[in-house]
Amino acid sequence: MKPDLTVEIAGLKLRNPTMLAAGVLGISGSLLRRVAEAGAGALVTKSIGPEPRAGYPNPTVADVRCGLLNAMGLPNPGIKAFSRDIIALKTLEVPLVVSVFGSNPQEFVEVAREAEKAGADALELNASCPHVKGISEICQHPRLLSEIVESVKSAVTVPTVVKLSPNVANIAETAKIAEDAGADAVTAINTVRAMAIEIETGRPILANKIGGLSGPAIKPITVRCVYEISKSVKIPVIGCGGIACWQDAIELLLAGATAVQIGTAIAQKELKIFKSVASGIQNYLENKGYKEVQEIVGLSHRY
Ligand code: DHB
């Protein structure tokens, strides 16, 4: 019999450990449905706030060879409009995680409540967008992070995941703060603060100047963060950042992740990446004589 690919995160059952990362394709119901049909184990939407938001002017994305640099400015239709997309996804066969942001705890609560009411299976709190004022500082302020997580947890019953920023001195401490405040899981990591300059003119490429780096360049940072976090907390860790093939996913599972999110790699490898990562994990488990994913989660910690 083939090894079992299912994993469980805070009560959510995933048919395999791959998830769509926030911010990529998660902006409409029809796109989300396509990602589910392509084989993802769970979906995370683009971050949704309390009101419609246009985001920053262009350029918002730059290809920096080792990855992608982006500063979109959290464009989204607002939770009222997006609730219609969530409702339309009721028949989805995989868990739908709505990514939520706000500029204070009350706004997080407001969006979280609406998302739950519309049918979100879980929430992922974006406490870590690397450049939008009010969000980029959350992980650097333990009391604010605690207050956001505690407020949301007391307002909803669905599992609440906290997406952490790598732009802090000690991410394991940040994860512990989220856990102590009631988080059901953490996602590590959001993008890394970064910048690119056009040398002919000397002009910063992104309109916002500073953006978030994703893709292969940040994968070793993801591995280190997942490894450090899974040593310090008991809640599940979801690995995110630079995963582009099944080997990357295995590395993250060994570091301590229970599932992995894929984002930037979709641009290059298209939606078939979900099935290829899932089947790569299954073959690896089979070749090594394991029966299920959980057997290799955090295995690297024994060294
Ligand atoms: C944006 C948000 C993020 O959380 C991130 O990591 C990168 C970009 C944005 O919308 O600008």
Tab-separated table of C-alpha atoms and ligand atoms in Angstrom:
chain	number	residue	atom	x	y	z
A	1	MET	CA	0.000	0.000	0.000
A	2	LYS	CA	1.182	3.538	-0.822
A	3	PRO	CA	2.118	5.725	2.174
A	4	ASP	CA	-0.705	7.871	3.554
A	5	LEU	CA	-0.294	11.519	2.482
A	6	THR	CA	-2.975	13.005	4.716
A	7	VAL	CA	-1.976	15.385	7.495
A	8	GLU	CA	-3.938	17.192	10.187
A	9	ILE	CA	-3.369	20.775	11.250
A	10	ALA	CA	-5.401	22.156	14.126
A	11	GLY	CA	-8.302	19.865	13.259
A	12	LEU	CA	-8.143	20.570	9.510
A	13	LYS	CA	-7.737	17.422	7.454
A	14	LEU	CA	-5.506	17.839	4.381
A	15	ARG	CA	-5.458	15.149	1.669
A	16	ASN	CA	-1.745	15.925	1.177
A	17	PRO	CA	0.713	18.367	2.836
A	18	THR	CA	0.717	20.977	0.016
A	19	MET	CA	-1.119	24.280	0.383
A	20	LEU	CA	-1.527	27.338	-1.803
A	21	ALA	CA	0.365	30.218	-0.124
A	22	ALA	CA	-1.405	33.512	0.589
A	23	GLY	CA	-1.248	36.225	-2.037
A	24	VAL	CA	-0.914	33.965	-5.053
A	25	LEU	CA	-4.053	33.253	-7.122
A	26	GLY	CA	-6.179	33.475	-3.984
A	27	ILE	CA	-8.057	36.577	-5.029
A	28	SER	CA	-11.126	34.987	-6.628
A	29	GLY	CA	-13.319	31.979	-6.071
A	30	SER	CA	-12.810	30.622	-9.571
A	31	LEU	CA	-9.000	30.732	-9.339
A	32	LEU	CA	-9.074	29.081	-5.927
A	33	ARG	CA	-11.245	26.305	-7.321
A	34	ARG	CA	-8.678	25.686	-10.079
A	35	VAL	CA	-5.903	25.308	-7.508
A	36	ALA	CA	-8.002	22.770	-5.591
A	37	GLU	CA	-8.645	20.855	-8.824
A	38	ALA	CA	-4.882	20.891	-9.480
A	39	GLY	CA	-4.361	18.863	-6.288
A	40	ALA	CA	-3.498	21.278	-3.452
A	41	GLY	CA	-4.261	19.938	0.035
A	42	ALA	CA	-5.586	23.321	1.239
A	43	LEU	CA	-5.919	26.883	-0.042
A	44	VAL	CA	-4.993	30.224	1.482
A	45	THR	CA	-6.591	33.345	-0.016
A	46	LYS	CA	-4.988	36.700	-0.730
A	47	SER	CA	-4.993	38.758	2.469
A	48	ILE	CA	-8.368	40.391	3.020
A	49	GLY	CA	-8.911	43.547	5.066
A	50	PRO	CA	-11.954	45.412	6.377
A	51	GLU	CA	-12.364	47.717	3.346
A	52	PRO	CA	-11.582	47.583	-0.385
A	53	ARG	CA	-7.980	48.630	-1.004
A	54	ALA	CA	-6.298	49.566	-4.297
A	55	GLY	CA	-2.725	48.784	-3.230
A	56	TYR	CA	0.425	50.564	-4.406
A	57	PRO	CA	1.004	51.957	-7.902
A	58	ASN	CA	3.156	49.952	-10.353
A	59	PRO	CA	5.783	48.621	-10.525
A	60	THR	CA	4.733	46.219	-7.793
A	61	VAL	CA	6.769	43.158	-8.824
A	62	ALA	CA	10.398	42.697	-9.879
A	63	ASP	CA	12.132	39.539	-11.039
A	64	VAL	CA	15.442	39.493	-9.172
A	65	ARG	CA	16.778	36.194	-10.613
A	66	CYS	CA	17.024	34.376	-7.266
A	67	GLY	CA	13.348	35.024	-6.609
A	68	LEU	CA	10.555	37.562	-6.810
A	69	LEU	CA	10.423	40.916	-5.108
A	70	ASN	CA	6.973	42.349	-4.572
A	71	ALA	CA	5.186	45.184	-2.848
A	72	MET	CA	1.535	45.103	-3.853
A	73	GLY	CA	0.284	47.074	-0.862
A	74	LEU	CA	-2.335	44.512	0.156
A	75	PRO	CA	-4.814	45.171	-2.685
A	76	ASN	CA	-8.087	43.373	-1.983
A	77	PRO	CA	-11.843	43.828	-2.425
A	78	GLY	CA	-12.571	44.050	1.331
A	79	ILE	CA	-14.241	41.336	3.386
A	80	LYS	CA	-17.830	42.258	2.452
A	81	ALA	CA	-17.268	41.706	-1.262
A	82	PHE	CA	-14.915	38.768	-0.713
A	83	SER	CA	-17.498	36.999	1.464
A	84	ARG	CA	-19.423	36.257	-1.746
A	85	ASP	CA	-16.382	34.362	-3.089
A	86	ILE	CA	-16.056	32.448	0.183
A	87	ILE	CA	-19.757	31.501	0.082
A	88	ALA	CA	-19.393	30.363	-3.542
A	89	LEU	CA	-16.611	28.010	-2.437
A	90	LYS	CA	-18.831	26.073	0.005
A	91	THR	CA	-18.637	22.986	-2.194
A	92	LEU	CA	-14.847	22.985	-2.298
A	93	GLU	CA	-13.376	19.605	-1.407
A	94	VAL	CA	-10.339	21.062	0.431
A	95	PRO	CA	-10.053	23.389	3.451
A	96	LEU	CA	-10.254	27.099	2.651
A	97	VAL	CA	-8.065	29.299	4.823
A	98	VAL	CA	-8.856	33.000	4.633
A	99	SER	CA	-5.850	35.283	5.126
A	100	VAL	CA	-6.857	38.239	7.270
A	101	PHE	CA	-5.267	41.591	8.044
A	102	GLY	CA	-6.262	44.751	9.845
A	103	SER	CA	-4.526	47.819	11.167
A	104	ASN	CA	-5.490	47.061	14.773
A	105	PRO	CA	-6.911	44.154	16.794
A	106	GLN	CA	-10.520	45.322	16.268
A	107	GLU	CA	-10.120	45.281	12.478
A	108	PHE	CA	-8.593	41.795	12.587
A	109	VAL	CA	-11.615	40.673	14.631
A	110	GLU	CA	-14.103	42.306	12.266
A	111	VAL	CA	-12.620	40.592	9.188
A	112	ALA	CA	-12.144	37.275	11.004
A	113	ARG	CA	-15.811	37.222	12.106
A	114	GLU	CA	-17.082	37.955	8.594
A	115	ALA	CA	-14.786	35.344	7.053
A	116	GLU	CA	-15.967	32.708	9.523
A	117	LYS	CA	-19.600	33.648	8.913
A	118	ALA	CA	-19.121	33.265	5.151
A	119	GLY	CA	-17.721	29.763	5.635
A	120	ALA	CA	-13.926	29.959	6.043
A	121	ASP	CA	-12.583	26.670	7.412
A	122	ALA	CA	-9.693	28.468	9.113
A	123	LEU	CA	-7.995	31.860	9.294
A	124	GLU	CA	-4.391	32.831	8.678
A	125	LEU	CA	-3.558	36.133	10.354
A	126	ASN	CA	-1.173	38.191	8.227
A	127	ALA	CA	0.879	39.651	11.036
A	128	SER	CA	3.857	40.008	8.776
A	129	CYS	CA	3.453	41.866	5.461
A	130	PRO	CA	6.979	43.294	5.244
A	131	HIS	CA	6.229	46.877	4.210
A	132	VAL	CA	2.650	48.005	4.875
A	133	LYS	CA	2.644	50.381	7.839
A	134	GLY	CA	0.757	48.933	10.775
A	135	ILE	CA	1.240	45.322	9.641
A	136	SER	CA	5.002	45.056	9.159
A	137	GLU	CA	5.652	45.937	12.814
A	138	ILE	CA	3.230	43.461	14.459
A	139	CYS	CA	5.727	40.646	14.950
A	140	GLN	CA	8.193	43.103	16.476
A	141	HIS	CA	5.705	44.044	19.194
A	142	PRO	CA	4.901	41.038	21.392
A	143	ARG	CA	2.033	42.765	23.202
A	144	LEU	CA	0.318	43.817	19.969
A	145	LEU	CA	0.757	40.336	18.473
A	146	SER	CA	-0.713	38.751	21.620
A	147	GLU	CA	-3.616	41.160	21.627
A	148	ILE	CA	-4.463	40.459	17.971
A	149	VAL	CA	-4.312	36.681	18.413
A	150	GLU	CA	-6.242	36.704	21.700
A	151	SER	CA	-8.953	38.999	20.299
A	152	VAL	CA	-9.455	36.893	17.184
A	153	LYS	CA	-9.404	33.641	19.144
A	154	SER	CA	-12.123	34.870	21.474
A	155	ALA	CA	-14.270	36.030	18.528
A	156	VAL	CA	-14.205	32.934	16.288
A	157	THR	CA	-14.290	29.169	16.637
A	158	VAL	CA	-12.422	28.166	13.459
A	159	PRO	CA	-8.703	27.321	13.779
A	160	THR	CA	-6.457	30.375	13.664
A	161	VAL	CA	-3.006	30.227	12.119
A	162	VAL	CA	-0.519	33.081	12.548
A	163	LYS	CA	1.810	33.868	9.649
A	164	LEU	CA	5.132	34.998	11.064
A	165	SER	CA	7.677	37.492	9.836
A	166	PRO	CA	11.306	36.484	9.327
A	167	ASN	CA	12.212	40.134	9.858
A	168	VAL	CA	12.700	39.768	13.626
A	169	ALA	CA	15.668	38.974	15.858
A	170	ASN	CA	14.229	35.724	17.236
A	171	ILE	CA	11.406	34.057	15.310
A	172	ALA	CA	11.149	31.174	17.789
A	173	GLU	CA	10.229	33.708	20.483
A	174	THR	CA	7.608	35.290	18.219
A	175	ALA	CA	6.114	31.869	17.554
A	176	LYS	CA	5.949	31.170	21.297
A	177	ILE	CA	4.114	34.457	21.837
A	178	ALA	CA	1.570	33.448	19.172
A	179	GLU	CA	1.172	30.010	20.764
A	180	ASP	CA	0.730	31.440	24.260
A	181	ALA	CA	-1.930	33.831	22.902
A	182	GLY	CA	-3.910	30.874	21.584
A	183	ALA	CA	-2.746	30.372	17.975
A	184	ASP	CA	-3.613	26.893	16.674
A	185	ALA	CA	-0.663	26.809	14.259
A	186	VAL	CA	1.947	29.111	12.744
A	187	THR	CA	3.081	29.625	9.159
A	188	ALA	CA	6.759	30.416	8.667
A	189	ILE	CA	7.727	32.554	6.864
A	190	ASN	CA	6.321	35.618	5.158
A	191	THR	CA	8.600	37.387	2.673
A	192	VAL	CA	11.958	38.911	3.598
A	193	ARG	CA	12.336	42.711	3.409
A	194	ALA	CA	14.387	43.431	0.326
A	195	MET	CA	15.066	45.971	-2.413
A	196	ALA	CA	16.272	46.283	-6.026
A	197	ILE	CA	17.731	49.321	-7.837
A	198	GLU	CA	17.879	49.976	-11.589
A	199	ILE	CA	21.526	50.898	-12.195
A	200	GLU	CA	21.148	53.098	-15.291
A	201	THR	CA	19.060	55.650	-13.396
A	202	GLY	CA	19.794	54.679	-9.811
A	203	ARG	CA	16.065	54.462	-9.182
A	204	PRO	CA	14.523	51.891	-6.838
A	205	ILE	CA	12.565	49.469	-9.053
A	206	LEU	CA	9.451	49.053	-6.922
A	207	ALA	CA	7.190	52.073	-6.573
A	208	ASN	CA	7.193	51.357	-2.834
A	209	LYS	CA	11.022	51.010	-2.923
A	210	ILE	CA	11.018	48.232	-0.271
A	211	GLY	CA	9.306	44.928	-0.963
A	212	GLY	CA	9.204	41.314	0.151
A	213	LEU	CA	11.524	38.685	-1.338
A	214	SER	CA	10.143	35.204	-2.066
A	215	GLY	CA	11.372	32.212	-4.063
A	216	PRO	CA	14.495	30.024	-4.006
A	217	ALA	CA	16.685	32.713	-2.381
A	218	ILE	CA	14.757	32.497	0.884
A	219	LYS	CA	14.326	28.720	1.215
A	220	PRO	CA	17.314	28.224	3.545
A	221	ILE	CA	15.901	30.993	5.752
A	222	THR	CA	12.578	29.113	5.810
A	223	VAL	CA	14.341	25.890	6.806
A	224	ARG	CA	16.182	27.629	9.640
A	225	CYS	CA	13.014	29.364	10.893
A	226	VAL	CA	10.874	26.191	10.805
A	227	TYR	CA	13.658	24.299	12.594
A	228	GLU	CA	13.999	26.927	15.344
A	229	ILE	CA	10.232	27.387	15.755
A	230	SER	CA	9.407	23.697	15.958
A	231	LYS	CA	11.906	23.397	18.819
A	232	SER	CA	10.109	26.095	20.801
A	233	VAL	CA	6.368	25.413	20.256
A	234	LYS	CA	3.991	22.444	20.393
A	235	ILE	CA	1.480	23.706	17.812
A	236	PRO	CA	1.938	22.637	14.162
A	237	VAL	CA	4.252	24.641	11.913
A	238	ILE	CA	3.447	25.233	8.238
A	239	GLY	CA	6.551	25.834	6.116
A	240	CYS	CA	6.393	28.571	3.488
A	241	GLY	CA	9.090	30.337	1.491
A	242	GLY	CA	10.960	29.157	-1.571
A	243	ILE	CA	9.489	25.665	-1.924
A	244	ALA	CA	9.821	24.736	-5.588
A	245	CYS	CA	10.047	20.909	-5.722
A	246	TRP	CA	9.312	17.821	-3.638
A	247	GLN	CA	12.846	17.782	-2.236
A	248	ASP	CA	12.281	21.260	-0.777
A	249	ALA	CA	9.039	20.034	0.785
A	250	ILE	CA	10.777	17.013	2.365
A	251	GLU	CA	13.484	19.306	3.764
A	252	LEU	CA	10.805	21.424	5.437
A	253	LEU	CA	9.005	18.361	6.855
A	254	LEU	CA	12.308	17.094	8.289
A	255	ALA	CA	12.889	20.552	9.811
A	256	GLY	CA	9.549	20.273	11.624
A	257	ALA	CA	6.785	21.430	9.273
A	258	THR	CA	3.536	19.444	9.063
A	259	ALA	CA	2.576	20.987	5.716
A	260	VAL	CA	4.138	23.318	3.149
A	261	GLN	CA	2.775	26.292	1.249
A	262	ILE	CA	3.707	26.960	-2.356
A	263	GLY	CA	3.486	30.373	-3.999
A	264	THR	CA	6.232	31.852	-6.155
A	265	ALA	CA	7.092	28.499	-7.774
A	266	ILE	CA	3.651	28.407	-9.421
A	267	ALA	CA	4.780	31.190	-11.762
A	268	GLN	CA	7.478	28.915	-13.196
A	269	LYS	CA	6.059	25.434	-12.770
A	270	GLU	CA	2.341	26.122	-13.053
A	271	LEU	CA	-0.357	24.406	-11.051
A	272	LYS	CA	0.990	20.929	-11.741
A	273	ILE	CA	3.550	21.631	-8.996
A	274	PHE	CA	0.996	20.590	-6.342
A	275	LYS	CA	0.638	17.069	-7.718
A	276	SER	CA	4.347	16.717	-8.426
A	277	VAL	CA	5.309	17.773	-4.877
A	278	ALA	CA	2.642	15.487	-3.345
A	279	SER	CA	3.688	12.462	-5.401
A	280	GLY	CA	7.379	13.200	-4.745
A	281	ILE	CA	6.683	13.138	-1.007
A	282	GLN	CA	4.791	9.863	-1.367
A	283	ASN	CA	7.596	8.184	-3.326
A	284	TYR	CA	10.194	9.392	-0.809
A	285	LEU	CA	8.166	7.934	2.081
A	286	GLU	CA	7.696	4.664	0.221
A	287	ASN	CA	11.385	4.338	-0.664
A	288	LYS	CA	12.372	4.984	2.952
A	289	GLY	CA	9.800	2.551	4.361
A	290	TYR	CA	7.550	5.110	6.072
A	291	LYS	CA	3.785	4.687	6.200
A	292	GLU	CA	2.732	8.280	6.787
A	293	VAL	CA	3.945	11.887	6.585
A	294	GLN	CA	3.945	12.465	10.357
A	295	GLU	CA	6.780	9.934	10.783
A	296	ILE	CA	9.288	12.311	9.203
A	297	VAL	CA	8.060	15.596	10.701
A	298	GLY	CA	10.951	17.116	12.649
A	299	LEU	CA	13.215	14.108	12.139
A	300	SER	CA	16.261	16.361	11.755
A	301	HIS	CA	16.015	17.384	15.393
A	302	ARG	CA	17.520	14.103	16.553
A	303	TYR	CA	20.951	15.163	15.259
B	1	DHB	C1	2.229	41.916	0.252
B	1	DHB	C2	1.786	41.302	1.389
B	1	DHB	C3	2.570	40.353	2.025
B	1	DHB	O1	2.201	39.720	3.145
B	1	DHB	C4	3.786	40.004	1.480
B	1	DHB	O2	4.546	39.075	2.062
B	1	DHB	C5	4.214	40.618	0.349
B	1	DHB	C6	3.437	41.565	-0.246
B	1	DHB	C7	1.467	42.975	-0.421
B	1	DHB	O3	0.263	42.877	-0.673
B	1	DHB	O4	2.094	43.978	-0.731
